[in-house]
Short mmCIF file of C-alpha atoms and ligand atoms in Angstrom, two decimals:
data_model
loop_
_atom_site.label_atom_id
_atom_site.label_comp_id
_atom_site.label_asym_id
_atom_site.label_seq_id
_atom_site.Cartn_x
_atom_site.Cartn_y
_atom_site.Cartn_z
CA UNK A 1 18.74 27.97 7.04
CA UNK A 2 17.87 31.35 8.63
CA UNK A 3 14.21 31.98 9.04
CA UNK A 4 14.36 34.77 6.27
CA UNK A 5 16.09 32.17 3.99
CA UNK A 6 13.29 29.78 4.72
CA UNK A 7 10.69 32.39 3.57
CA UNK A 8 12.37 33.05 0.40
CA UNK A 9 13.17 29.19 -0.25
CA UNK A 10 11.38 27.75 -3.45
CA UNK A 11 10.44 24.39 -2.61
CA UNK A 12 8.85 21.82 -4.97
CA UNK A 13 7.18 18.59 -4.05
CA UNK A 14 6.87 15.93 -6.61
CA UNK A 15 4.08 13.51 -6.34
CA UNK A 16 0.58 14.13 -5.09
CA UNK A 17 -0.06 10.95 -3.16
CA UNK A 18 -0.42 10.75 0.58
CA UNK A 19 3.40 11.33 1.14
CA UNK A 20 3.50 14.50 -1.24
CA UNK A 21 0.33 15.85 0.24
CA UNK A 22 1.70 15.41 3.64
CA UNK A 23 5.00 16.93 2.81
CA UNK A 24 3.32 20.01 1.17
CA UNK A 25 1.01 20.36 4.18
CA UNK A 26 4.04 20.33 6.59
CA UNK A 27 5.90 22.77 4.73
CA UNK A 28 2.86 25.23 4.84
CA UNK A 29 2.71 24.77 8.53
CA UNK A 30 6.45 25.70 8.47
CA UNK A 31 5.80 28.89 6.87
CA UNK A 32 6.80 27.84 3.39
CA UNK A 33 4.60 27.99 0.15
CA UNK A 34 5.51 24.80 -1.73
CA UNK A 35 4.79 24.07 -5.39
CA UNK A 36 3.13 20.55 -5.40
CA UNK A 37 3.49 18.92 -8.92
CA UNK A 38 1.55 15.91 -9.80
CA UNK A 39 1.44 13.79 -13.03
CA UNK A 40 -2.06 12.58 -12.84
CA UNK A 41 -5.13 14.52 -13.39
CA UNK A 42 -5.98 14.12 -9.71
CA UNK A 43 -4.48 13.88 -6.32
CA UNK A 44 -4.01 10.77 -4.39
CA UNK A 45 -1.45 8.46 -5.86
CA UNK A 46 -2.37 4.73 -4.95
CA UNK A 47 -5.26 6.14 -2.74
CA UNK A 48 -6.86 8.26 -5.52
CA UNK A 49 -10.53 7.82 -5.94
CA UNK A 50 -12.74 7.67 -8.97
CA UNK A 51 -16.73 7.47 -9.59
CA UNK A 52 -17.79 4.02 -9.63
CA UNK A 53 -21.62 3.15 -9.74
CA UNK A 54 -22.09 6.51 -8.30
CA UNK A 55 -19.82 6.43 -5.44
CA UNK A 56 -16.45 8.03 -4.84
CA UNK A 57 -14.38 5.00 -4.43
CA UNK A 58 -10.65 4.31 -4.13
CA UNK A 59 -9.14 2.77 -7.45
CA UNK A 60 -7.48 0.17 -4.85
CA UNK A 61 -8.97 -1.20 -1.54
CA UNK A 62 -8.08 0.76 1.60
CA UNK A 63 -8.61 0.08 5.26
CA UNK A 64 -6.95 1.55 8.45
CA UNK A 65 -5.40 -0.28 11.29
CA UNK A 66 -5.68 0.40 15.06
CA UNK A 67 -1.72 1.21 15.12
CA UNK A 68 -1.89 3.99 12.25
CA UNK A 69 -1.14 6.73 14.69
CA UNK A 70 0.42 9.20 12.14
CA UNK A 71 -2.81 8.86 10.28
CA UNK A 72 -5.05 9.52 13.48
CA UNK A 73 -2.80 12.52 14.04
CA UNK A 74 -3.37 14.09 10.56
CA UNK A 75 -7.08 13.33 10.76
CA UNK A 76 -7.29 15.50 13.98
CA UNK A 77 -5.23 18.32 12.48
CA UNK A 78 -7.44 18.23 9.35
CA UNK A 79 -10.75 18.12 11.39
CA UNK A 80 -11.49 14.84 10.14
CA UNK A 81 -11.20 12.60 13.42
CA UNK A 82 -14.96 12.03 13.72
CA UNK A 83 -15.09 10.71 10.17
CA UNK A 84 -13.10 7.67 11.15
CA UNK A 85 -15.11 4.68 11.65
CA UNK A 86 -14.15 1.17 12.89
CA UNK A 87 -15.97 -2.00 12.45
CA UNK A 88 -15.49 -5.67 13.69
CA UNK A 89 -14.43 -7.65 10.41
CA UNK A 90 -14.42 -11.32 9.54
CA UNK A 91 -11.75 -13.11 7.43
CA UNK A 92 -12.35 -16.21 5.24
CA UNK A 93 -9.85 -18.66 3.64
CA UNK A 94 -10.84 -20.24 0.24
CA UNK A 95 -9.06 -23.28 -0.26
CA UNK A 96 -9.53 -25.71 -3.23
CA UNK A 97 -13.25 -25.02 -3.79
CA UNK A 98 -14.27 -24.58 -0.15
CA UNK A 99 -14.80 -21.32 2.09
CA UNK A 100 -13.56 -21.75 5.64
CA UNK A 101 -13.70 -19.10 8.49
CA UNK A 102 -10.19 -17.51 9.21
CA UNK A 103 -8.46 -14.94 11.23
CA UNK A 104 -9.72 -16.12 14.82
CA UNK A 105 -8.07 -18.47 17.33
CA UNK A 106 -11.24 -20.84 17.14
CA UNK A 107 -11.24 -20.71 13.22
CA UNK A 108 -7.50 -21.65 13.05
CA UNK A 109 -7.95 -24.46 15.68
CA UNK A 110 -10.95 -25.70 13.92
CA UNK A 111 -9.13 -25.81 10.52
CA UNK A 112 -8.95 -29.39 9.90
CA UNK A 113 -7.02 -29.32 6.69
CA UNK A 114 -4.12 -29.08 8.64
CA UNK A 115 -2.84 -31.36 11.55
CA UNK A 116 -3.34 -29.88 14.75
CA UNK A 117 0.34 -29.17 15.75
CA UNK A 118 0.51 -26.95 12.71
CA UNK A 119 -2.56 -25.06 13.56
CA UNK A 120 -1.01 -24.59 16.95
CA UNK A 121 2.31 -23.52 15.51
CA UNK A 122 0.39 -20.92 13.20
CA UNK A 123 -0.91 -19.31 16.37
CA UNK A 124 2.22 -19.44 17.99
CA UNK A 125 3.89 -17.69 15.16
CA UNK A 126 1.21 -14.82 15.18
CA UNK A 127 1.89 -14.55 18.88
CA UNK A 128 5.72 -14.44 18.45
CA UNK A 129 5.26 -11.61 15.74
CA UNK A 130 3.86 -9.43 18.50
CA UNK A 131 6.66 -10.05 20.87
CA UNK A 132 9.68 -9.49 18.43
CA UNK A 133 10.80 -5.81 19.11
CA UNK A 134 13.71 -5.41 16.74
CA UNK A 135 12.91 -6.32 13.25
CA UNK A 136 16.84 -6.57 12.28
CA UNK A 137 17.26 -10.05 13.55
CA UNK A 138 14.50 -10.90 10.55
CA UNK A 139 16.44 -8.84 8.04
CA UNK A 140 19.12 -11.26 6.72
CA UNK A 141 16.30 -14.19 6.19
CA UNK A 142 13.69 -14.64 3.61
CA UNK A 143 10.14 -14.76 4.62
CA UNK A 144 9.52 -18.08 3.01
CA UNK A 145 12.32 -19.64 5.06
CA UNK A 146 10.99 -18.04 8.16
CA UNK A 147 7.49 -19.27 7.85
CA UNK A 148 8.70 -22.89 6.77
CA UNK A 149 10.83 -23.12 9.88
CA UNK A 150 7.43 -22.31 11.96
CA UNK A 151 4.90 -24.07 9.93
CA UNK A 152 6.64 -26.99 8.29
CA UNK A 153 6.30 -27.60 4.34
CA UNK A 154 2.91 -28.59 4.40
CA UNK A 155 1.72 -25.78 6.59
CA UNK A 156 3.65 -23.26 4.55
CA UNK A 157 2.50 -24.60 1.04
CA UNK A 158 -1.33 -24.37 2.35
CA UNK A 159 -1.30 -21.27 4.27
CA UNK A 160 1.27 -19.00 2.48
CA UNK A 161 2.58 -20.39 -0.73
CA UNK A 162 -0.06 -19.05 -3.01
CA UNK A 163 -0.10 -15.60 -1.23
CA UNK A 164 3.57 -15.01 -2.09
CA UNK A 165 3.28 -16.55 -5.65
CA UNK A 166 0.28 -14.40 -6.61
CA UNK A 167 1.79 -11.20 -4.92
CA UNK A 168 5.44 -11.41 -6.00
CA UNK A 169 5.59 -14.15 -8.63
CA UNK A 170 9.39 -15.04 -9.15
CA UNK A 171 10.08 -12.51 -6.35
CA UNK A 172 8.18 -14.76 -3.86
CA UNK A 173 11.48 -16.33 -2.39
CA UNK A 174 13.31 -13.17 -1.97
CA UNK A 175 10.93 -11.13 0.37
CA UNK A 176 12.65 -10.35 3.68
CA UNK A 177 11.04 -11.96 6.98
CA UNK A 178 11.15 -8.41 8.51
CA UNK A 179 8.64 -7.35 5.82
CA UNK A 180 6.12 -10.25 6.45
CA UNK A 181 6.60 -9.76 10.32
CA UNK A 182 5.58 -6.12 10.06
CA UNK A 183 2.38 -6.98 8.08
CA UNK A 184 1.42 -9.74 10.30
CA UNK A 185 2.04 -7.67 13.50
CA UNK A 186 0.13 -4.72 12.06
CA UNK A 187 -3.04 -6.99 11.43
CA UNK A 188 -2.57 -8.69 14.57
CA UNK A 189 -2.58 -5.50 16.71
CA UNK A 190 -5.73 -4.25 15.04
CA UNK A 191 -7.96 -6.24 17.36
CA UNK A 192 -10.28 -5.12 20.22
CA UNK A 193 -11.20 -7.97 22.66
CA UNK A 194 -9.14 -10.30 20.25
CA UNK A 195 -11.64 -9.42 17.25
CA UNK A 196 -10.18 -7.99 14.16
CA UNK A 197 -11.20 -4.39 14.01
CA UNK A 198 -10.43 -2.28 10.79
CA UNK A 199 -11.27 1.21 10.03
CA UNK A 200 -12.45 3.36 7.04
CA UNK A 201 -13.14 7.03 6.67
CA UNK A 202 -16.74 8.22 5.78
CA UNK A 203 -16.63 9.23 1.94
CA UNK A 204 -13.30 7.14 1.60
CA UNK A 205 -9.84 8.45 1.05
CA UNK A 206 -11.12 11.38 -1.01
CA UNK A 207 -12.20 13.11 2.19
CA UNK A 208 -8.53 13.00 3.28
CA UNK A 209 -7.31 14.09 -0.08
CA UNK A 210 -9.79 17.01 -0.39
CA UNK A 211 -8.84 18.08 3.33
CA UNK A 212 -5.15 18.21 2.56
CA UNK A 213 -5.74 20.07 -0.63
CA UNK A 214 -7.81 22.72 1.12
CA UNK A 215 -5.30 23.19 3.88
CA UNK A 216 -2.30 23.36 1.42
CA UNK A 217 -4.09 26.12 -0.57
CA UNK A 218 -4.84 27.71 2.49
CA UNK A 219 -1.34 27.82 3.69
CA UNK A 220 -0.28 29.39 0.31
CA UNK A 221 0.93 26.37 -1.56
CA UNK A 222 0.35 25.79 -5.12
CA UNK A 223 -0.82 22.60 -6.67
CA UNK A 224 -0.21 21.68 -10.50
CA UNK A 225 -2.16 18.81 -11.75
CA UNK A 226 -1.48 16.71 -15.03
CA UNK A 227 2.09 17.96 -14.75
CA UNK A 228 4.55 15.18 -15.09
CA UNK A 229 8.17 16.05 -14.19
CA UNK A 230 10.30 14.82 -17.07
CA UNK A 231 13.62 15.85 -15.94
CA UNK A 232 15.24 16.94 -12.65
CA UNK A 233 18.43 18.72 -13.08
CA UNK A 234 20.50 19.12 -9.63
CA UNK A 235 22.07 22.61 -9.30
CA UNK A 236 25.67 22.97 -7.91
CA UNK A 237 24.48 25.55 -5.47
CA UNK A 238 21.52 23.25 -4.18
CA UNK A 239 18.15 22.32 -5.61
CA UNK A 240 17.49 21.60 -8.96
CA UNK A 241 15.69 22.61 -12.08
CA UNK A 242 12.49 20.56 -12.83
CA UNK A 243 11.34 20.23 -16.58
CA UNK A 244 7.62 19.70 -17.07
CA UNK A 245 5.51 20.18 -20.28
CA UNK A 246 4.86 23.95 -19.09
CA UNK A 247 8.77 24.59 -19.09
CA UNK A 248 11.44 24.54 -16.65
CA UNK A 249 11.43 25.85 -13.11
CA UNK A 250 14.30 26.14 -10.73
CA UNK A 251 13.81 25.25 -7.07
CA UNK A 252 16.03 25.77 -4.01
CA UNK A 253 14.76 22.53 -2.55
CA UNK A 254 13.28 19.56 -4.34
CA UNK A 255 11.38 16.74 -2.44
CA UNK A 256 10.29 13.92 -4.65
CA UNK A 257 7.91 11.40 -3.52
CA UNK A 258 7.41 9.33 -6.87
CA UNK A 259 8.17 5.53 -6.87
CA UNK A 260 12.10 5.57 -7.06
CA UNK A 261 12.10 3.48 -10.30
CA UNK A 262 9.97 6.16 -11.84
CA UNK A 263 12.41 8.67 -10.81
CA UNK A 264 15.42 6.99 -12.77
CA UNK A 265 14.40 8.19 -16.52
CA UNK A 266 13.75 11.75 -14.72
CA UNK A 267 17.14 11.94 -13.08
CA UNK A 268 18.77 10.51 -16.20
CA UNK A 269 16.99 13.25 -18.46
CA UNK A 270 18.39 15.64 -15.98
CA UNK A 271 21.96 14.49 -16.60
CA UNK A 272 22.51 12.69 -13.46
CA UNK A 273 25.28 10.23 -13.31
CA UNK A 274 24.45 6.83 -14.81
CA UNK A 275 25.63 4.67 -11.78
CA UNK A 276 23.30 6.52 -9.52
CA UNK A 277 20.29 6.56 -11.97
CA UNK A 278 20.76 2.60 -12.01
CA UNK A 279 20.38 2.43 -8.39
CA UNK A 280 16.92 4.02 -8.68
CA UNK A 281 15.83 1.99 -11.67
CA UNK A 282 17.13 -1.35 -9.72
CA UNK A 283 14.54 -1.10 -7.04
CA UNK A 284 12.00 -4.09 -7.99
CA UNK A 285 8.34 -3.58 -7.87
CA UNK A 286 5.17 -5.36 -8.78
CA UNK A 287 2.24 -3.90 -10.76
CA UNK A 288 -1.27 -4.33 -9.79
CA UNK A 289 -4.39 -4.75 -12.01
CA UNK A 290 -7.22 -4.20 -9.39
CA UNK A 291 -10.57 -5.00 -10.37
CA UNK A 292 -13.59 -3.82 -8.70
CA UNK A 293 -17.14 -5.33 -9.02
CA UNK A 294 -20.47 -4.15 -7.86
CA UNK A 295 -22.78 -7.16 -7.27
CA UNK A 296 -26.58 -7.24 -6.36
CA UNK A 297 -25.81 -9.75 -3.49
CA UNK A 298 -23.15 -9.98 -1.04
CA UNK A 299 -20.24 -12.56 -2.02
CA UNK A 300 -19.46 -13.66 1.55
CA UNK A 301 -19.85 -12.06 5.18
CA UNK A 302 -16.00 -11.49 5.19
CA UNK A 303 -13.91 -8.38 4.58
CA UNK A 304 -11.09 -10.14 3.35
CA UNK A 305 -11.02 -13.85 2.21
CA UNK A 306 -7.51 -15.32 1.43
CA UNK A 307 -7.71 -17.59 -1.91
CA UNK A 308 -5.66 -20.70 -2.52
CA UNK A 309 -7.24 -22.36 -5.43
CA UNK A 310 -5.40 -23.39 -8.70
CA UNK A 311 -8.03 -21.67 -10.81
CA UNK A 312 -7.45 -18.07 -9.49
CA UNK A 313 -4.23 -16.20 -9.65
CA UNK A 314 -4.93 -13.85 -6.95
CA UNK A 315 -3.93 -13.62 -3.25
CA UNK A 316 -7.37 -12.78 -1.97
CA UNK A 317 -10.72 -10.99 -2.26
CA UNK A 318 -11.56 -7.81 -0.25
CA UNK A 319 -15.16 -7.19 0.21
CA UNK A 320 -15.27 -3.51 0.91
CA UNK A 321 -18.97 -3.16 1.53
CA UNK A 322 -18.41 -5.36 4.49
CA UNK A 323 -16.13 -2.83 6.15
CA UNK A 324 -17.48 0.48 4.76
CA UNK A 325 -21.27 0.91 4.15
CA UNK A 326 -21.80 1.56 0.40
CA UNK A 327 -24.73 1.65 -1.75
CA UNK A 328 -24.71 -2.09 -3.10
CA UNK A 329 -22.06 -4.72 -2.56
CA UNK A 330 -18.48 -3.89 -3.81
CA UNK A 331 -15.55 -6.11 -3.89
CA UNK A 332 -12.24 -5.85 -4.91
CA UNK A 333 -9.94 -8.51 -6.77
CA UNK A 334 -6.27 -7.67 -6.95
CA UNK A 335 -3.99 -9.17 -9.66
CA UNK A 336 -0.26 -8.53 -8.86
CA UNK A 337 2.04 -9.16 -11.61
CA UNK A 338 5.55 -7.78 -12.53
CA UNK A 339 4.82 -5.33 -15.08
CA UNK A 340 7.14 -6.77 -17.78
CA UNK A 341 5.47 -10.44 -17.31
CA UNK A 342 3.11 -11.07 -20.51
CA UNK A 343 -0.04 -11.58 -18.19
CA UNK A 344 0.25 -8.04 -17.34
CA UNK A 345 -0.53 -7.21 -21.01
CA UNK A 346 -3.94 -8.91 -20.87
CA UNK A 347 -6.81 -6.71 -21.38
CA UNK A 348 -8.95 -5.23 -18.46
CA UNK A 349 -12.02 -7.43 -19.72
CA UNK A 350 -9.83 -10.52 -19.17
CA UNK A 351 -9.07 -9.56 -15.49
CA UNK A 352 -12.79 -8.53 -14.96
CA UNK A 353 -13.77 -11.97 -16.42
CA UNK A 354 -11.38 -13.99 -13.99
CA UNK A 355 -12.41 -11.67 -10.90
CA UNK A 356 -15.94 -12.39 -11.57
CA UNK A 357 -15.56 -16.21 -12.07
CA UNK A 358 -13.58 -16.07 -8.64
CA UNK A 359 -16.58 -14.32 -6.94
CA UNK A 360 -19.03 -16.82 -8.41
CA UNK A 361 -16.84 -19.77 -7.05
CA UNK A 362 -16.82 -18.09 -3.45
CA UNK A 363 -20.62 -17.81 -3.73
CA UNK A 364 -22.01 -20.33 -5.93
CA UNK A 365 -25.49 -18.64 -5.76
CA UNK A 366 -24.47 -15.68 -7.82
CA UNK A 367 -25.33 -15.62 -11.47
CA UNK A 368 -24.49 -13.30 -14.22
CA UNK A 369 -27.40 -11.34 -13.65
CA UNK A 370 -25.98 -10.20 -10.36
CA UNK A 371 -23.04 -8.46 -11.78
CA UNK A 372 -24.05 -4.77 -11.91
CA UNK A 373 -20.65 -2.94 -12.56
CA UNK A 374 -16.92 -3.53 -12.99
CA UNK A 375 -13.83 -1.63 -13.51
CA UNK A 376 -10.02 -2.24 -13.58
CA UNK A 377 -7.35 0.15 -12.51
CA UNK A 378 -3.65 -0.26 -12.99
CA UNK A 379 -0.79 0.94 -11.09
CA UNK A 380 2.73 0.14 -12.44
CA UNK A 381 4.82 0.42 -9.04
CA UNK A 382 2.17 -0.91 -6.77
CA UNK A 383 4.12 -3.14 -4.36
CA UNK A 384 7.81 -2.70 -3.94
CA UNK A 385 9.75 -6.02 -3.51
CA UNK A 386 11.57 -5.73 -0.14
CA UNK A 387 14.23 -8.41 -0.13
CA UNK A 388 16.89 -9.25 2.49
CA UNK A 389 18.94 -6.28 3.76
CA UNK A 390 16.72 -4.11 1.67
CA UNK A 391 17.69 -0.76 3.04
CA UNK A 392 21.28 -1.28 1.81
CA UNK A 393 20.05 -1.63 -1.72
CA UNK A 394 18.17 1.61 -1.89
CA UNK A 395 19.64 4.83 -3.22
CA UNK A 396 20.37 7.92 -0.87
CA UNK A 397 17.60 9.79 0.65
CA UNK A 398 19.40 13.11 -0.34
CA UNK A 399 21.29 12.39 -3.39
CA UNK A 400 22.28 16.10 -3.93
CA UNK A 401 22.27 19.26 -1.85
CA UNK A 402 18.70 20.43 -1.50
CA UNK A 403 17.17 17.31 -3.19
CA UNK A 404 15.36 14.50 -1.52
CA UNK A 405 14.04 11.27 -2.89
CA UNK A 406 11.56 9.20 -0.91
CA UNK A 407 8.72 6.83 -1.66
CA UNK A 408 6.99 3.74 0.25
CA UNK A 409 10.45 1.86 0.38
CA UNK A 410 11.96 4.16 2.86
CA UNK A 411 9.97 2.99 5.86
CA UNK A 412 10.99 -0.40 5.51
CA UNK A 413 10.11 -2.81 7.05
CA UNK A 414 6.76 -1.45 7.27
CA UNK A 415 4.57 -2.14 4.13
CA UNK A 416 3.43 0.61 2.03
CA UNK A 417 0.62 2.51 3.96
CA UNK A 418 -1.09 5.76 4.04
CA UNK A 419 -0.26 6.37 7.66
CA UNK A 420 3.40 5.56 7.04
CA UNK A 421 3.65 7.65 3.99
CA UNK A 422 2.11 10.60 5.82
CA UNK A 423 4.27 10.22 8.90
CA UNK A 424 7.42 9.87 6.91
CA UNK A 425 6.34 12.92 4.69
CA UNK A 426 5.88 15.10 7.54
CA UNK A 427 9.26 14.32 9.10
CA UNK A 428 10.99 14.66 5.68
CA UNK A 429 9.52 18.18 5.23
CA UNK A 430 10.98 19.16 8.64
CA UNK A 431 14.49 17.70 7.89
CA UNK A 432 14.55 19.12 4.35
CA UNK A 433 14.08 22.61 6.01
CA UNK A 434 16.36 22.08 8.88
CA UNK A 435 13.63 21.68 11.41
CA UNK A 436 13.41 18.03 12.29
CA UNK A 437 11.21 16.80 15.18
CA UNK A 438 12.55 17.63 18.38
CA UNK A 439 14.50 21.06 17.19
CA UNK A 440 13.18 24.52 17.94
C1 FAD B 1 -3.75 -2.25 -4.29
C2 FAD B 1 -3.41 -1.49 -3.14
C3 FAD B 1 -4.01 -1.58 -1.97
C4 FAD B 1 -3.60 -0.73 -0.73
N1 FAD B 1 -4.19 -1.07 0.39
C5 FAD B 1 -3.87 -0.15 1.39
C6 FAD B 1 -4.54 -0.10 2.65
O1 FAD B 1 -5.49 -1.11 2.96
N2 FAD B 1 -4.22 0.65 3.65
C7 FAD B 1 -3.18 1.44 3.57
O2 FAD B 1 -2.88 2.40 4.38
N3 FAD B 1 -2.57 1.68 2.41
C8 FAD B 1 -2.80 0.72 1.43
N4 FAD B 1 -2.05 1.02 0.22
C9 FAD B 1 -0.85 1.69 0.12
C10 FAD B 1 -0.99 3.32 0.12
O3 FAD B 1 -2.11 3.42 -0.96
C11 FAD B 1 0.31 4.03 -0.19
O4 FAD B 1 1.26 3.50 0.77
C12 FAD B 1 0.16 5.23 -0.31
O5 FAD B 1 -0.63 5.84 -1.41
C13 FAD B 1 1.66 5.96 -0.85
O6 FAD B 1 1.74 7.11 -1.01
P1 FAD B 1 2.72 7.96 -1.52
O7 FAD B 1 2.42 9.33 -1.51
O8 FAD B 1 4.15 7.44 -0.76
O9 FAD B 1 3.11 7.18 -3.07
P2 FAD B 1 1.98 7.13 -4.38
O10 FAD B 1 0.74 7.06 -3.74
O11 FAD B 1 2.54 6.11 -4.92
O12 FAD B 1 2.05 8.61 -4.87
C14 FAD B 1 3.25 8.99 -5.77
C15 FAD B 1 2.67 10.10 -6.77
O13 FAD B 1 3.68 10.41 -7.65
C16 FAD B 1 2.92 10.74 -8.84
N5 FAD B 1 4.00 10.85 -9.77
C17 FAD B 1 4.78 9.79 -10.43
N6 FAD B 1 5.39 10.19 -11.24
C18 FAD B 1 5.49 11.42 -11.53
C19 FAD B 1 6.23 12.33 -12.31
N7 FAD B 1 7.24 12.16 -13.10
N8 FAD B 1 5.82 13.74 -11.82
C20 FAD B 1 4.88 14.23 -11.04
N9 FAD B 1 4.29 13.22 -10.41
C21 FAD B 1 4.40 12.01 -10.59
C22 FAD B 1 1.97 9.65 -8.98
O14 FAD B 1 0.97 10.20 -9.91
C23 FAD B 1 1.39 9.68 -7.53
O15 FAD B 1 0.13 10.48 -7.38
C24 FAD B 1 -2.54 0.12 -1.03
C25 FAD B 1 -1.80 0.36 -2.17
C26 FAD B 1 -2.25 -0.53 -3.20
C27 FAD B 1 -1.78 -0.42 -4.62
#
């Protein structure tokens, strides 16, 4: 594309989560005036916020790690770097009715529910995760196989089984070792003097979203909220026609950042060939019903507590106010469930009841008068299921001339993350306009 073509090029970005915002932001930096189209009534996607007990809070818990470089770079450009705060955080492990310290060498070595050699192997495995450089050697084996080979059956059952069972249900045995490696590594690297150190933004993710929105508007971009794209019809000359409730609009270039399975019906409605549509619909994903509770007292001193207890179908509890100072004590309790599982149809109040029962089990001093407020948010495509050789199962990034389709799966083996979505989104904007990083 010549530079005058680039100025005239009409570009649509579908989805206003961190990736879509980063794509639109980068496009404005490159001299374009993108139109960002978002189905929800607000920006942010999985990182969107809502008002809870007088606080602007993420619908889903969010923290940042010391390795989130694309995020730091973005904060710098948006003049938000001084809003990022770091805290030394604690971890816990709730096993069969008892709360243990976790997440430090001393805590693991002192965990007498497992033989000493399993504890040592757990630490060696964490250290090994830091030395593996090439994830491709792990791409063809499952996480559960890999963890069992390091920890033995008992170690695996105590430390990992419930986490997989309650994050992935029947997909638990399919997850690739490369995916779990990248998660362990990200957290293991987020340490200062061996102590877990996690970050948060003053004002939460809403600060970032507001700054993105202002920068996109300032760069001449347009943002359309409450505008679901219902059909994407590729044009033979490149780009596509997008249908929304407001009508049809033609674009020379379309960059979609919506979860790939959500794009399947949109492509189908646009007349795209069935075999390609099926590849989008086939990317498996788990939904999340995420309960947030405000309590009069803290539940524990931990930010993150892994839970392995037959009474509770959750992988853990996240006590956000032990990371980000908030008025009152705020905890998230996520229920990850495939959307077609009957449990996902349970009413919000049932999830809230289960979440509160879990907090009371973690801290028996809590009583019902301590529960001040509660809310349950749901996201249908909250956690992609990244199986072995995952990349080979994904549809193409550029299925048509001038049409790009990305979501959080494209940066596998990294798990979904704000930093990863921002980094990938910016690079995608450059690539889509013929200006990949490194070109002039
Ligand atoms: C429970 C939970 C906890 C998390 N914790 C962390 C964390 O601690 N740290 C971290 O870095 N990340 C965390 N994440 C992940 C992080 O939120 C995501 O990686 C990030 O938000 C992904 O951004 P995205 O823009 O790629 O996708 P999304 O956020 O999924 O955005 C996609 C957007 O597309 C929109 N859309 C969908 N269909 C249409 C349509 N037809 N037309 C128009 N728009 C449409 C959606 O409404 C949405 O706004 C967490 C996520 C969840 C669910």
